[in-house]
Amino acid sequence: MKAHLLCLAPALLLCSCAPTVHVAVPKPVVIDVNMKVDVTTREEGSASKSQSQAKPAAPSGDAAAADHTRLMGEVQELKNSGLVGEGKDGYLAVRNAPQGKLPTGEDYAAYVGRIVKEENDARKAIYMQAATKQGTPLDTVQKESGERWQDAAYPGEWIQAADGSWQQKKGK
């Protein structure tokens, strides 16, 4: 009888005790990814130049789409600051001239103007390609694109009304 009890004792101990394992974390996991990308180009027979220093040719086709994609973060940052708004003609416009210097020594107003010009050049090439493909006038494509850009703008961003005045987009 004692032998049976000795055999049952470990089995009872194992069955009666079910440990609880808590796998919850006190705070959710947050991944913060910040990235800086420096793009350089190499021209035939010359030293490497930064794209901001090089005089780019007017983009066309896929190059314009790539430029537009490359500039998206900087454009959105300028829109968020209120310095830049979506014009009624499908292009960006500088609303307020900024002051100061960037850490690189570039004048901030020149930086904003350069980003707006590069984005507008890319948009124009995309619009021209669309106008050719659709067989419609360029000004029609620009106007329709301007409406789409303004519709896609976030609440608080500046958009240009049909009469040329600027207003902040209202939330929906």
Short mmCIF file of N, CA and C in Angstrom, two decimals:
data_model
loop_
_atom_site.label_atom_id
_atom_site.label_comp_id
_atom_site.label_asym_id
_atom_site.label_seq_id
_atom_site.Cartn_x
_atom_site.Cartn_y
_atom_site.Cartn_z
N MET A 1 0.81 -1.18 0.00
CA MET A 1 0.00 0.00 0.00
C MET A 1 0.86 1.25 0.00
N LYS A 2 1.96 1.18 0.84
CA LYS A 2 2.86 2.33 0.87
C LYS A 2 3.55 2.52 -0.48
N ALA A 3 3.79 1.45 -1.18
CA ALA A 3 4.45 1.55 -2.47
C ALA A 3 3.54 2.23 -3.48
N HIS A 4 2.23 1.94 -3.38
CA HIS A 4 1.29 2.59 -4.29
C HIS A 4 1.20 4.09 -4.01
N LEU A 5 1.22 4.44 -2.73
CA LEU A 5 1.17 5.86 -2.36
C LEU A 5 2.43 6.60 -2.82
N LEU A 6 3.57 5.92 -2.69
CA LEU A 6 4.82 6.56 -3.13
C LEU A 6 4.83 6.78 -4.65
N CYS A 7 4.20 5.88 -5.38
CA CYS A 7 4.14 6.03 -6.84
C CYS A 7 3.13 7.10 -7.24
N LEU A 8 2.06 7.21 -6.50
CA LEU A 8 1.03 8.19 -6.82
C LEU A 8 1.39 9.60 -6.37
N ALA A 9 2.22 9.71 -5.38
CA ALA A 9 2.57 11.03 -4.85
C ALA A 9 3.17 11.95 -5.92
N PRO A 10 4.19 11.52 -6.68
CA PRO A 10 4.73 12.42 -7.72
C PRO A 10 3.70 12.75 -8.80
N ALA A 11 2.86 11.78 -9.15
CA ALA A 11 1.86 12.04 -10.17
C ALA A 11 0.84 13.06 -9.68
N LEU A 12 0.43 12.97 -8.42
CA LEU A 12 -0.49 13.94 -7.86
C LEU A 12 0.13 15.33 -7.79
N LEU A 13 1.39 15.39 -7.43
CA LEU A 13 2.08 16.68 -7.36
C LEU A 13 2.16 17.34 -8.74
N LEU A 14 2.45 16.54 -9.76
CA LEU A 14 2.56 17.10 -11.12
C LEU A 14 1.21 17.55 -11.66
N CYS A 15 0.16 16.82 -11.37
CA CYS A 15 -1.16 17.16 -11.88
C CYS A 15 -1.81 18.30 -11.12
N SER A 16 -1.52 18.43 -9.85
CA SER A 16 -2.20 19.44 -9.05
C SER A 16 -1.59 20.83 -9.21
N CYS A 17 -0.43 20.91 -9.74
CA CYS A 17 0.26 22.20 -9.84
C CYS A 17 0.40 22.58 -11.31
N ALA A 18 -0.29 23.63 -11.73
CA ALA A 18 -0.19 24.11 -13.11
C ALA A 18 0.38 25.52 -13.06
N PRO A 19 1.65 25.69 -13.40
CA PRO A 19 2.25 27.03 -13.32
C PRO A 19 1.64 27.97 -14.36
N THR A 20 1.52 29.26 -14.00
CA THR A 20 1.00 30.29 -14.89
C THR A 20 2.17 31.13 -15.38
N VAL A 21 2.24 31.31 -16.69
CA VAL A 21 3.31 32.10 -17.29
C VAL A 21 2.67 33.35 -17.89
N HIS A 22 3.09 34.52 -17.45
CA HIS A 22 2.59 35.78 -17.99
C HIS A 22 3.54 36.28 -19.05
N VAL A 23 3.02 36.51 -20.27
CA VAL A 23 3.87 36.97 -21.36
C VAL A 23 3.52 38.40 -21.79
N ALA A 24 2.67 39.07 -21.08
CA ALA A 24 2.31 40.45 -21.42
C ALA A 24 3.45 41.39 -21.05
N VAL A 25 3.60 42.44 -21.84
CA VAL A 25 4.63 43.45 -21.56
C VAL A 25 3.94 44.69 -21.00
N PRO A 26 4.61 45.41 -20.10
CA PRO A 26 3.96 46.58 -19.50
C PRO A 26 3.69 47.70 -20.49
N LYS A 27 4.55 47.87 -21.49
CA LYS A 27 4.37 48.90 -22.51
C LYS A 27 4.44 48.25 -23.88
N PRO A 28 3.67 48.77 -24.87
CA PRO A 28 3.76 48.19 -26.21
C PRO A 28 5.13 48.48 -26.82
N VAL A 29 5.55 47.62 -27.70
CA VAL A 29 6.83 47.78 -28.38
C VAL A 29 6.68 48.89 -29.42
N VAL A 30 7.58 49.85 -29.38
CA VAL A 30 7.57 50.97 -30.32
C VAL A 30 8.87 50.93 -31.10
N ILE A 31 8.76 50.98 -32.41
CA ILE A 31 9.94 51.00 -33.26
C ILE A 31 9.99 52.37 -33.92
N ASP A 32 11.04 53.11 -33.66
CA ASP A 32 11.20 54.45 -34.21
C ASP A 32 12.33 54.37 -35.23
N VAL A 33 11.97 54.57 -36.49
CA VAL A 33 12.96 54.49 -37.56
C VAL A 33 13.16 55.88 -38.14
N ASN A 34 14.32 56.41 -37.98
CA ASN A 34 14.70 57.67 -38.60
C ASN A 34 15.84 57.37 -39.55
N MET A 35 15.76 57.93 -40.75
CA MET A 35 16.74 57.60 -41.74
C MET A 35 17.14 58.87 -42.50
N LYS A 36 18.40 58.98 -42.77
CA LYS A 36 18.88 60.08 -43.60
C LYS A 36 19.63 59.44 -44.76
N VAL A 37 19.28 59.84 -45.96
CA VAL A 37 19.91 59.28 -47.14
C VAL A 37 20.56 60.42 -47.91
N ASP A 38 21.84 60.29 -48.15
CA ASP A 38 22.56 61.26 -48.97
C ASP A 38 22.76 60.62 -50.33
N VAL A 39 22.26 61.28 -51.38
CA VAL A 39 22.37 60.76 -52.72
C VAL A 39 23.41 61.58 -53.46
N THR A 40 24.34 60.90 -54.09
CA THR A 40 25.36 61.60 -54.88
C THR A 40 25.34 61.04 -56.29
N THR A 41 25.76 61.86 -57.21
CA THR A 41 25.85 61.42 -58.60
C THR A 41 27.28 61.61 -59.07
N ARG A 42 27.66 60.87 -60.06
CA ARG A 42 29.00 61.01 -60.61
C ARG A 42 28.84 61.32 -62.09
N GLU A 43 29.34 62.48 -62.45
CA GLU A 43 29.28 62.88 -63.85
C GLU A 43 30.53 62.40 -64.56
N GLU A 44 30.39 62.08 -65.82
CA GLU A 44 31.49 61.60 -66.62
C GLU A 44 32.63 62.62 -66.64
N GLY A 45 33.82 62.20 -66.21
CA GLY A 45 35.00 63.05 -66.28
C GLY A 45 35.07 64.12 -65.20
N SER A 46 34.23 64.05 -64.16
CA SER A 46 34.32 65.05 -63.10
C SER A 46 34.19 64.37 -61.75
N ALA A 47 34.49 65.12 -60.71
CA ALA A 47 34.39 64.59 -59.36
C ALA A 47 32.93 64.42 -58.97
N SER A 48 32.72 63.68 -57.90
CA SER A 48 31.36 63.43 -57.41
C SER A 48 30.74 64.72 -56.90
N LYS A 49 29.47 64.94 -57.23
CA LYS A 49 28.74 66.14 -56.80
C LYS A 49 27.48 65.71 -56.10
N SER A 50 27.07 66.47 -55.15
CA SER A 50 25.77 66.24 -54.52
C SER A 50 24.69 66.67 -55.48
N GLN A 51 23.52 66.00 -55.44
CA GLN A 51 22.44 66.37 -56.35
C GLN A 51 21.96 67.79 -56.11
N SER A 52 22.07 68.24 -54.85
CA SER A 52 21.62 69.60 -54.57
C SER A 52 22.53 70.63 -55.24
N GLN A 53 23.78 70.25 -55.55
CA GLN A 53 24.70 71.18 -56.20
C GLN A 53 24.66 71.04 -57.71
N ALA A 54 24.29 69.86 -58.20
CA ALA A 54 24.27 69.64 -59.63
C ALA A 54 23.05 70.32 -60.24
N LYS A 55 23.17 70.72 -61.50
CA LYS A 55 22.05 71.31 -62.22
C LYS A 55 21.35 70.17 -62.96
N PRO A 56 20.23 69.67 -62.40
CA PRO A 56 19.58 68.56 -63.06
C PRO A 56 18.82 69.01 -64.30
N ALA A 57 18.78 68.12 -65.28
CA ALA A 57 17.98 68.38 -66.46
C ALA A 57 16.52 68.18 -66.08
N ALA A 58 15.62 68.72 -66.89
CA ALA A 58 14.19 68.54 -66.61
C ALA A 58 13.87 67.05 -66.63
N PRO A 59 13.26 66.54 -65.57
CA PRO A 59 12.98 65.11 -65.52
C PRO A 59 11.90 64.73 -66.50
N SER A 60 11.92 63.47 -66.94
CA SER A 60 10.88 63.00 -67.83
C SER A 60 10.55 61.56 -67.49
N GLY A 61 9.28 61.20 -67.63
CA GLY A 61 8.85 59.83 -67.45
C GLY A 61 9.16 59.27 -66.08
N ASP A 62 9.85 58.14 -66.08
CA ASP A 62 10.17 57.45 -64.83
C ASP A 62 11.08 58.29 -63.93
N ALA A 63 11.96 59.09 -64.52
CA ALA A 63 12.85 59.93 -63.73
C ALA A 63 12.05 60.96 -62.94
N ALA A 64 10.99 61.50 -63.54
CA ALA A 64 10.15 62.48 -62.85
C ALA A 64 9.41 61.82 -61.69
N ALA A 65 8.92 60.61 -61.90
CA ALA A 65 8.24 59.88 -60.83
C ALA A 65 9.21 59.57 -59.70
N ALA A 66 10.45 59.22 -60.05
CA ALA A 66 11.47 58.94 -59.03
C ALA A 66 11.81 60.21 -58.24
N ASP A 67 11.92 61.35 -58.94
CA ASP A 67 12.18 62.62 -58.25
C ASP A 67 11.04 62.97 -57.32
N HIS A 68 9.82 62.78 -57.80
CA HIS A 68 8.64 63.07 -56.98
C HIS A 68 8.66 62.21 -55.71
N THR A 69 8.96 60.94 -55.85
CA THR A 69 9.02 60.03 -54.71
C THR A 69 10.14 60.44 -53.76
N ARG A 70 11.29 60.80 -54.30
CA ARG A 70 12.44 61.18 -53.48
C ARG A 70 12.14 62.43 -52.64
N LEU A 71 11.34 63.34 -53.19
CA LEU A 71 11.08 64.61 -52.52
C LEU A 71 9.88 64.58 -51.58
N MET A 72 9.12 63.49 -51.55
CA MET A 72 7.87 63.45 -50.80
C MET A 72 8.03 63.83 -49.33
N GLY A 73 9.04 63.33 -48.66
CA GLY A 73 9.23 63.63 -47.24
C GLY A 73 9.52 65.10 -47.00
N GLU A 74 10.42 65.66 -47.81
CA GLU A 74 10.76 67.07 -47.63
C GLU A 74 9.58 67.98 -47.96
N VAL A 75 8.83 67.62 -49.01
CA VAL A 75 7.66 68.42 -49.39
C VAL A 75 6.62 68.39 -48.26
N GLN A 76 6.38 67.20 -47.71
CA GLN A 76 5.40 67.09 -46.63
C GLN A 76 5.84 67.88 -45.41
N GLU A 77 7.11 67.87 -45.12
CA GLU A 77 7.64 68.66 -43.99
C GLU A 77 7.40 70.15 -44.21
N LEU A 78 7.60 70.62 -45.42
CA LEU A 78 7.37 72.03 -45.74
C LEU A 78 5.88 72.38 -45.69
N LYS A 79 5.04 71.44 -46.13
CA LYS A 79 3.58 71.66 -46.04
C LYS A 79 3.17 71.73 -44.57
N ASN A 80 3.70 70.83 -43.75
CA ASN A 80 3.36 70.81 -42.32
C ASN A 80 3.75 72.11 -41.63
N SER A 81 4.84 72.71 -42.08
CA SER A 81 5.32 73.96 -41.47
C SER A 81 4.50 75.17 -41.91
N GLY A 82 3.70 75.02 -42.96
CA GLY A 82 2.89 76.12 -43.47
C GLY A 82 3.64 77.01 -44.45
N LEU A 83 4.88 76.67 -44.77
CA LEU A 83 5.65 77.48 -45.71
C LEU A 83 5.21 77.26 -47.15
N VAL A 84 4.68 76.07 -47.42
CA VAL A 84 4.34 75.67 -48.78
C VAL A 84 2.89 75.20 -48.80
N GLY A 85 2.19 75.49 -49.89
CA GLY A 85 0.82 75.04 -50.04
C GLY A 85 0.57 74.50 -51.43
N GLU A 86 -0.55 73.81 -51.57
CA GLU A 86 -0.95 73.27 -52.86
C GLU A 86 -1.70 74.35 -53.65
N GLY A 87 -1.13 74.75 -54.78
CA GLY A 87 -1.77 75.75 -55.62
C GLY A 87 -2.93 75.17 -56.40
N LYS A 88 -3.76 76.03 -56.92
CA LYS A 88 -4.93 75.60 -57.69
C LYS A 88 -4.53 75.03 -59.05
N ASP A 89 -3.29 75.29 -59.48
CA ASP A 89 -2.83 74.86 -60.79
C ASP A 89 -2.09 73.53 -60.79
N GLY A 90 -2.09 72.81 -59.65
CA GLY A 90 -1.44 71.51 -59.59
C GLY A 90 0.02 71.58 -59.18
N TYR A 91 0.49 72.76 -58.82
CA TYR A 91 1.89 72.93 -58.42
C TYR A 91 1.97 73.46 -56.99
N LEU A 92 3.13 73.24 -56.37
CA LEU A 92 3.38 73.79 -55.04
C LEU A 92 3.67 75.27 -55.15
N ALA A 93 3.38 75.99 -54.09
CA ALA A 93 3.71 77.42 -54.05
C ALA A 93 4.28 77.74 -52.67
N VAL A 94 5.30 78.60 -52.64
CA VAL A 94 5.87 79.07 -51.38
C VAL A 94 4.95 80.16 -50.87
N ARG A 95 4.45 79.99 -49.66
CA ARG A 95 3.52 80.96 -49.07
C ARG A 95 4.25 82.02 -48.26
N ASN A 96 5.18 81.59 -47.41
CA ASN A 96 5.91 82.51 -46.53
C ASN A 96 7.40 82.29 -46.74
N ALA A 97 8.12 83.37 -46.93
CA ALA A 97 9.57 83.25 -47.11
C ALA A 97 10.22 82.97 -45.76
N PRO A 98 10.89 81.82 -45.62
CA PRO A 98 11.54 81.48 -44.36
C PRO A 98 12.84 82.25 -44.16
N GLN A 99 13.27 82.33 -42.93
CA GLN A 99 14.52 83.01 -42.58
C GLN A 99 15.49 82.01 -41.97
N GLY A 100 16.77 82.33 -41.98
CA GLY A 100 17.75 81.51 -41.28
C GLY A 100 18.57 80.65 -42.21
N LYS A 101 19.50 79.94 -41.60
CA LYS A 101 20.41 79.06 -42.33
C LYS A 101 20.20 77.62 -41.88
N LEU A 102 20.41 76.70 -42.79
CA LEU A 102 20.38 75.28 -42.46
C LEU A 102 21.73 74.90 -41.86
N PRO A 103 21.80 73.76 -41.16
CA PRO A 103 23.10 73.33 -40.62
C PRO A 103 24.18 73.19 -41.68
N THR A 104 23.80 72.94 -42.93
CA THR A 104 24.79 72.80 -43.99
C THR A 104 25.30 74.15 -44.48
N GLY A 105 24.70 75.25 -43.99
CA GLY A 105 25.11 76.58 -44.42
C GLY A 105 24.24 77.13 -45.54
N GLU A 106 23.38 76.28 -46.11
CA GLU A 106 22.49 76.73 -47.18
C GLU A 106 21.42 77.64 -46.58
N ASP A 107 21.11 78.71 -47.26
CA ASP A 107 20.06 79.61 -46.83
C ASP A 107 18.74 78.86 -46.87
N TYR A 108 17.94 78.98 -45.81
CA TYR A 108 16.70 78.21 -45.71
C TYR A 108 15.72 78.57 -46.81
N ALA A 109 15.63 79.85 -47.16
CA ALA A 109 14.74 80.27 -48.25
C ALA A 109 15.17 79.64 -49.57
N ALA A 110 16.48 79.55 -49.80
CA ALA A 110 16.98 78.92 -51.03
C ALA A 110 16.66 77.43 -51.03
N TYR A 111 16.76 76.80 -49.86
CA TYR A 111 16.43 75.37 -49.73
C TYR A 111 14.96 75.14 -50.07
N VAL A 112 14.07 75.93 -49.49
CA VAL A 112 12.63 75.78 -49.73
C VAL A 112 12.35 76.01 -51.22
N GLY A 113 12.92 77.05 -51.79
CA GLY A 113 12.73 77.33 -53.21
C GLY A 113 13.23 76.20 -54.09
N ARG A 114 14.37 75.62 -53.72
CA ARG A 114 14.94 74.52 -54.51
C ARG A 114 14.04 73.29 -54.45
N ILE A 115 13.54 72.95 -53.27
CA ILE A 115 12.67 71.77 -53.13
C ILE A 115 11.37 71.98 -53.91
N VAL A 116 10.78 73.17 -53.80
CA VAL A 116 9.54 73.46 -54.53
C VAL A 116 9.78 73.40 -56.04
N LYS A 117 10.90 73.95 -56.51
CA LYS A 117 11.20 73.92 -57.95
C LYS A 117 11.40 72.49 -58.43
N GLU A 118 12.16 71.68 -57.69
CA GLU A 118 12.40 70.30 -58.09
C GLU A 118 11.08 69.51 -58.14
N GLU A 119 10.24 69.70 -57.12
CA GLU A 119 8.95 69.01 -57.10
C GLU A 119 8.07 69.47 -58.25
N ASN A 120 8.02 70.77 -58.49
CA ASN A 120 7.19 71.29 -59.58
C ASN A 120 7.70 70.84 -60.95
N ASP A 121 9.02 70.75 -61.11
CA ASP A 121 9.58 70.23 -62.37
C ASP A 121 9.16 68.78 -62.58
N ALA A 122 9.23 67.98 -61.50
CA ALA A 122 8.82 66.57 -61.60
C ALA A 122 7.33 66.47 -61.92
N ARG A 123 6.51 67.29 -61.25
CA ARG A 123 5.07 67.27 -61.52
C ARG A 123 4.78 67.66 -62.96
N LYS A 124 5.47 68.68 -63.46
CA LYS A 124 5.21 69.13 -64.83
C LYS A 124 5.53 68.02 -65.83
N ALA A 125 6.64 67.32 -65.61
CA ALA A 125 6.99 66.23 -66.52
C ALA A 125 5.94 65.12 -66.47
N ILE A 126 5.45 64.83 -65.27
CA ILE A 126 4.40 63.81 -65.12
C ILE A 126 3.11 64.28 -65.81
N TYR A 127 2.77 65.55 -65.62
CA TYR A 127 1.55 66.10 -66.26
C TYR A 127 1.67 66.07 -67.78
N MET A 128 2.86 66.43 -68.30
CA MET A 128 3.05 66.44 -69.75
C MET A 128 2.92 65.03 -70.31
N GLN A 129 3.48 64.06 -69.59
CA GLN A 129 3.38 62.67 -70.03
C GLN A 129 1.91 62.21 -70.03
N ALA A 130 1.16 62.59 -68.98
CA ALA A 130 -0.25 62.22 -68.89
C ALA A 130 -1.06 62.90 -70.00
N ALA A 131 -0.76 64.18 -70.26
CA ALA A 131 -1.50 64.91 -71.31
C ALA A 131 -1.27 64.27 -72.67
N THR A 132 -0.05 63.87 -72.95
CA THR A 132 0.27 63.22 -74.22
C THR A 132 -0.43 61.87 -74.32
N LYS A 133 -0.37 61.11 -73.23
CA LYS A 133 -0.98 59.78 -73.22
C LYS A 133 -2.51 59.85 -73.36
N GLN A 134 -3.13 60.84 -72.70
CA GLN A 134 -4.59 60.97 -72.72
C GLN A 134 -5.09 61.76 -73.92
N GLY A 135 -4.20 62.51 -74.56
CA GLY A 135 -4.60 63.36 -75.68
C GLY A 135 -5.40 64.56 -75.23
N THR A 136 -5.09 65.08 -74.04
CA THR A 136 -5.79 66.26 -73.51
C THR A 136 -4.80 67.40 -73.35
N PRO A 137 -5.29 68.64 -73.31
CA PRO A 137 -4.38 69.78 -73.12
C PRO A 137 -3.70 69.74 -71.75
N LEU A 138 -2.49 70.26 -71.70
CA LEU A 138 -1.71 70.27 -70.46
C LEU A 138 -2.44 71.03 -69.36
N ASP A 139 -3.06 72.16 -69.68
CA ASP A 139 -3.73 72.94 -68.63
C ASP A 139 -4.90 72.18 -68.01
N THR A 140 -5.54 71.31 -68.76
CA THR A 140 -6.62 70.48 -68.21
C THR A 140 -6.06 69.48 -67.21
N VAL A 141 -4.96 68.84 -67.58
CA VAL A 141 -4.31 67.88 -66.68
C VAL A 141 -3.84 68.59 -65.42
N GLN A 142 -3.25 69.79 -65.57
CA GLN A 142 -2.78 70.55 -64.41
C GLN A 142 -3.94 70.89 -63.47
N LYS A 143 -5.04 71.36 -64.02
CA LYS A 143 -6.20 71.75 -63.20
C LYS A 143 -6.77 70.54 -62.46
N GLU A 144 -6.94 69.42 -63.18
CA GLU A 144 -7.46 68.20 -62.54
C GLU A 144 -6.51 67.69 -61.47
N SER A 145 -5.22 67.76 -61.75
CA SER A 145 -4.23 67.32 -60.77
C SER A 145 -4.25 68.23 -59.55
N GLY A 146 -4.40 69.53 -59.77
CA GLY A 146 -4.49 70.47 -58.65
C GLY A 146 -5.66 70.14 -57.74
N GLU A 147 -6.79 69.78 -58.34
CA GLU A 147 -7.96 69.41 -57.54
C GLU A 147 -7.67 68.14 -56.73
N ARG A 148 -7.00 67.17 -57.36
CA ARG A 148 -6.67 65.92 -56.65
C ARG A 148 -5.68 66.18 -55.51
N TRP A 149 -4.67 67.02 -55.76
CA TRP A 149 -3.69 67.33 -54.71
C TRP A 149 -4.39 68.02 -53.54
N GLN A 150 -5.30 68.93 -53.83
CA GLN A 150 -5.99 69.63 -52.75
C GLN A 150 -6.94 68.69 -52.00
N ASP A 151 -7.59 67.79 -52.71
CA ASP A 151 -8.45 66.81 -52.04
C ASP A 151 -7.63 65.89 -51.13
N ALA A 152 -6.41 65.56 -51.56
CA ALA A 152 -5.56 64.65 -50.78
C ALA A 152 -4.82 65.36 -49.65
N ALA A 153 -4.87 66.69 -49.62
CA ALA A 153 -4.17 67.44 -48.56
C ALA A 153 -4.76 67.10 -47.20
N TYR A 154 -3.91 67.10 -46.19
CA TYR A 154 -4.34 66.83 -44.82
C TYR A 154 -5.00 68.07 -44.23
N PRO A 155 -5.90 67.87 -43.26
CA PRO A 155 -6.47 69.03 -42.57
C PRO A 155 -5.36 69.89 -41.96
N GLY A 156 -5.47 71.20 -42.15
CA GLY A 156 -4.47 72.14 -41.65
C GLY A 156 -3.47 72.57 -42.69
N GLU A 157 -3.34 71.82 -43.80
CA GLU A 157 -2.44 72.23 -44.87
C GLU A 157 -3.07 73.37 -45.66
N TRP A 158 -2.22 74.19 -46.26
CA TRP A 158 -2.69 75.34 -47.01
C TRP A 158 -2.99 74.95 -48.45
N ILE A 159 -4.17 75.39 -48.92
CA ILE A 159 -4.56 75.17 -50.31
C ILE A 159 -5.04 76.50 -50.89
N GLN A 160 -4.88 76.64 -52.19
CA GLN A 160 -5.25 77.89 -52.86
C GLN A 160 -6.65 77.76 -53.44
N ALA A 161 -7.49 78.71 -53.11
CA ALA A 161 -8.87 78.74 -53.63
C ALA A 161 -8.86 79.20 -55.08
N ALA A 162 -9.98 79.04 -55.74
CA ALA A 162 -10.11 79.43 -57.15
C ALA A 162 -9.82 80.91 -57.37
N ASP A 163 -10.13 81.77 -56.35
CA ASP A 163 -9.87 83.20 -56.49
C ASP A 163 -8.42 83.59 -56.17
N GLY A 164 -7.58 82.60 -55.84
CA GLY A 164 -6.17 82.87 -55.55
C GLY A 164 -5.85 83.06 -54.08
N SER A 165 -6.87 83.12 -53.23
CA SER A 165 -6.61 83.28 -51.80
C SER A 165 -6.20 81.94 -51.19
N TRP A 166 -5.52 82.01 -50.05
CA TRP A 166 -5.04 80.81 -49.36
C TRP A 166 -5.90 80.54 -48.14
N GLN A 167 -6.18 79.26 -47.92
CA GLN A 167 -6.93 78.87 -46.74
C GLN A 167 -6.44 77.51 -46.26
N GLN A 168 -6.59 77.27 -44.97
CA GLN A 168 -6.20 75.97 -44.44
C GLN A 168 -7.34 74.99 -44.68
N LYS A 169 -6.97 73.79 -45.08
CA LYS A 169 -7.99 72.78 -45.35
C LYS A 169 -8.64 72.37 -44.02
N LYS A 170 -9.93 72.28 -44.05
CA LYS A 170 -10.72 71.88 -42.88
C LYS A 170 -10.76 70.37 -42.78
N GLY A 171 -10.91 69.86 -41.57
CA GLY A 171 -11.06 68.42 -41.36
C GLY A 171 -12.42 67.96 -41.85
N LYS A 172 -12.50 66.69 -42.17
CA LYS A 172 -13.77 66.15 -42.69
C LYS A 172 -14.66 65.69 -41.60
#
